[in-house]
Short mmCIF file of the C-alpha atoms (twelve columns), coordinates in Angstrom:
data_MODEL
# 
_entry.id   MODEL 
# 
loop_
_atom_site.group_PDB 
_atom_site.id 
_atom_site.type_symbol 
_atom_site.label_atom_id 
_atom_site.label_alt_id 
_atom_site.label_comp_id 
_atom_site.label_asym_id 
_atom_site.label_seq_id 
_atom_site.Cartn_x 
_atom_site.Cartn_y 
_atom_site.Cartn_z 
_atom_site.pdbx_PDB_model_num 
ATOM 1   C CA . MET A 1   59.085 0.494   121.657 1 
ATOM 2   C CA . PRO A 2   58.490 -0.183  125.371 1 
ATOM 3   C CA . GLY A 3   56.658 -3.358  126.165 1 
ATOM 4   C CA . PRO A 4   55.581 -5.399  129.150 1 
ATOM 5   C CA . ILE A 5   58.231 -6.769  131.477 1 
ATOM 6   C CA . GLU A 6   57.743 -10.522 131.655 1 
ATOM 7   C CA . ARG A 7   60.206 -11.190 134.455 1 
ATOM 8   C CA . LEU A 8   61.990 -9.301  137.199 1 
ATOM 9   C CA . SER A 9   64.615 -11.368 138.998 1 
ATOM 10  C CA . THR A 10  67.109 -10.576 141.729 1 
ATOM 11  C CA . HIS A 11  70.172 -12.019 143.386 1 
ATOM 12  C CA . VAL A 12  71.686 -11.220 146.798 1 
ATOM 13  C CA . LEU A 13  75.378 -11.902 147.338 1 
ATOM 14  C CA . ASP A 14  77.012 -11.560 150.754 1 
ATOM 15  C CA . VAL A 15  80.293 -9.854  149.904 1 
ATOM 16  C CA . ALA A 16  81.683 -10.199 153.430 1 
ATOM 17  C CA . ALA A 17  81.142 -13.969 153.550 1 
ATOM 18  C CA . GLY A 18  81.826 -14.497 149.839 1 
ATOM 19  C CA . ARG A 19  78.660 -16.493 149.193 1 
ATOM 20  C CA . PRO A 20  74.997 -16.139 148.220 1 
ATOM 21  C CA . ALA A 21  72.597 -14.827 150.874 1 
ATOM 22  C CA . GLU A 22  69.926 -17.477 151.389 1 
ATOM 23  C CA . GLY A 23  66.598 -16.738 153.074 1 
ATOM 24  C CA . VAL A 24  66.306 -13.001 152.370 1 
ATOM 25  C CA . GLY A 25  62.726 -11.849 151.843 1 
ATOM 26  C CA . VAL A 26  62.162 -9.516  148.895 1 
ATOM 27  C CA . THR A 27  59.031 -7.468  148.179 1 
ATOM 28  C CA . LEU A 28  58.246 -5.656  144.920 1 
ATOM 29  C CA . VAL A 29  55.843 -2.699  144.874 1 
ATOM 30  C CA . ARG A 30  54.829 -0.131  142.263 1 
ATOM 31  C CA . ASP A 31  55.873 3.385   143.253 1 
ATOM 32  C CA . GLY A 32  53.116 5.918   143.717 1 
ATOM 33  C CA . ASP A 33  50.300 3.600   144.735 1 
ATOM 34  C CA . ALA A 34  52.389 1.057   146.696 1 
ATOM 35  C CA . VAL A 35  50.563 -1.876  145.070 1 
ATOM 36  C CA . GLU A 36  52.427 -5.106  145.801 1 
ATOM 37  C CA . LEU A 37  53.460 -6.739  142.536 1 
ATOM 38  C CA . GLY A 38  55.200 -9.765  144.001 1 
ATOM 39  C CA . ARG A 39  57.405 -11.209 146.699 1 
ATOM 40  C CA . GLY A 40  59.860 -14.015 147.197 1 
ATOM 41  C CA . THR A 41  62.670 -15.399 149.332 1 
ATOM 42  C CA . THR A 42  66.194 -15.970 148.087 1 
ATOM 43  C CA . ASP A 43  67.110 -19.605 147.511 1 
ATOM 44  C CA . ALA A 44  70.382 -21.380 148.331 1 
ATOM 45  C CA . ASP A 45  71.997 -19.565 145.383 1 
ATOM 46  C CA . GLY A 46  70.768 -16.194 146.705 1 
ATOM 47  C CA . ARG A 47  68.267 -15.836 143.866 1 
ATOM 48  C CA . VAL A 48  64.615 -15.095 143.367 1 
ATOM 49  C CA . ALA A 49  64.039 -16.240 139.785 1 
ATOM 50  C CA . GLN A 50  60.848 -14.205 139.322 1 
ATOM 51  C CA . LEU A 51  59.429 -11.601 141.668 1 
ATOM 52  C CA . ASN A 52  56.454 -10.463 139.608 1 
ATOM 53  C CA . ASP A 53  53.269 -12.521 139.590 1 
ATOM 54  C CA . GLU A 54  52.083 -11.007 136.287 1 
ATOM 55  C CA . PRO A 55  53.779 -9.052  133.475 1 
ATOM 56  C CA . LEU A 56  54.735 -5.537  134.570 1 
ATOM 57  C CA . ASP A 57  53.981 -2.277  132.825 1 
ATOM 58  C CA . PRO A 58  56.985 0.010   132.441 1 
ATOM 59  C CA . GLY A 59  57.412 2.415   135.336 1 
ATOM 60  C CA . ASP A 60  59.038 2.986   138.693 1 
ATOM 61  C CA . VAL A 61  59.138 0.178   141.254 1 
ATOM 62  C CA . THR A 62  60.714 -0.449  144.644 1 
ATOM 63  C CA . LEU A 63  62.356 -3.657  145.784 1 
ATOM 64  C CA . SER A 64  62.747 -4.093  149.556 1 
ATOM 65  C CA . TYR A 65  65.212 -6.661  150.848 1 
ATOM 66  C CA . ASP A 66  64.739 -7.692  154.485 1 
ATOM 67  C CA . VAL A 67  68.341 -8.591  155.332 1 
ATOM 68  C CA . ALA A 68  68.174 -8.111  159.134 1 
ATOM 69  C CA . ALA A 69  67.792 -11.766 160.146 1 
ATOM 70  C CA . TYR A 70  70.311 -13.005 157.562 1 
ATOM 71  C CA . MET A 71  73.008 -10.457 158.499 1 
ATOM 72  C CA . THR A 72  72.503 -10.915 162.238 1 
ATOM 73  C CA . ARG A 73  72.652 -14.704 161.909 1 
ATOM 74  C CA . THR A 74  75.674 -14.666 159.593 1 
ATOM 75  C CA . HIS A 75  77.693 -11.712 160.909 1 
ATOM 76  C CA . GLY A 76  76.294 -11.055 164.376 1 
ATOM 77  C CA . THR A 77  75.299 -7.502  163.445 1 
ATOM 78  C CA . VAL A 78  73.435 -5.437  160.884 1 
ATOM 79  C CA . PHE A 79  73.566 -1.717  160.086 1 
ATOM 80  C CA . HIS A 80  71.095 -1.685  157.172 1 
ATOM 81  C CA . PRO A 81  68.250 -4.015  158.269 1 
ATOM 82  C CA . ARG A 82  66.355 -3.344  155.050 1 
ATOM 83  C CA . ILE A 83  67.814 -2.506  151.666 1 
ATOM 84  C CA . THR A 84  65.447 -0.493  149.503 1 
ATOM 85  C CA . VAL A 85  66.122 -0.114  145.792 1 
ATOM 86  C CA . HIS A 86  64.073 2.208   143.560 1 
ATOM 87  C CA . VAL A 87  64.380 1.517   139.828 1 
ATOM 88  C CA . ARG A 88  62.763 2.647   136.610 1 
ATOM 89  C CA . LEU A 89  61.809 -0.212  134.312 1 
ATOM 90  C CA . ASP A 90  61.617 1.436   130.898 1 
ATOM 91  C CA . GLY A 91  60.232 -1.598  129.068 1 
ATOM 92  C CA . ALA A 92  63.210 -1.872  126.710 1 
ATOM 93  C CA . ARG A 93  63.777 -5.426  128.000 1 
ATOM 94  C CA . SER A 94  61.407 -8.277  128.730 1 
ATOM 95  C CA . HIS A 95  63.621 -9.416  131.649 1 
ATOM 96  C CA . TYR A 96  65.330 -7.215  134.237 1 
ATOM 97  C CA . HIS A 97  67.815 -8.686  136.722 1 
ATOM 98  C CA . LEU A 98  68.842 -6.697  139.813 1 
ATOM 99  C CA . PRO A 99  71.773 -8.132  141.766 1 
ATOM 100 C CA . VAL A 100 72.503 -6.756  145.236 1 
ATOM 101 C CA . LEU A 101 75.929 -7.009  146.819 1 
ATOM 102 C CA . ALA A 102 75.437 -6.761  150.565 1 
ATOM 103 C CA . GLY A 103 77.492 -6.879  153.725 1 
ATOM 104 C CA . PRO A 104 76.730 -6.059  157.350 1 
ATOM 105 C CA . PHE A 105 77.688 -2.383  156.859 1 
ATOM 106 C CA . SER A 106 77.169 -1.626  153.163 1 
ATOM 107 C CA . HIS A 107 75.356 -2.542  149.973 1 
ATOM 108 C CA . THR A 108 75.303 -1.763  146.256 1 
ATOM 109 C CA . THR A 109 73.274 -2.831  143.271 1 
ATOM 110 C CA . TYR A 110 73.420 -2.725  139.489 1 
ATOM 111 C CA . LEU A 111 71.455 -3.703  136.386 1 
ATOM 112 C CA . GLY A 112 72.453 -7.248  135.563 1 
ATOM 113 C CA . SER A 113 71.821 -9.393  132.551 1 
# 
């Protein structure tokens, strides 16, 4: 039975440099009404331990990663200044973790544990 999502965390890894991406701003919004549900900045390990300020209802959300400054500073260029990830949180878990693997010219993401 779907329940509230207590925690949504994320992690940004710079695949070109082979290290975590520190200082990347991340914003979480609910799709449809664009209500901001939380925000954070990646730490030295590239993580935001909890993006949501309050438990989340199941549904569709968007995470926006502002990687422009980080990529420009680290690699001297950026092709994707903002990475936008749309996901459906079905409520089957109380914690969702969304890692992003990013480089100056590409990115990918997956459902982590």
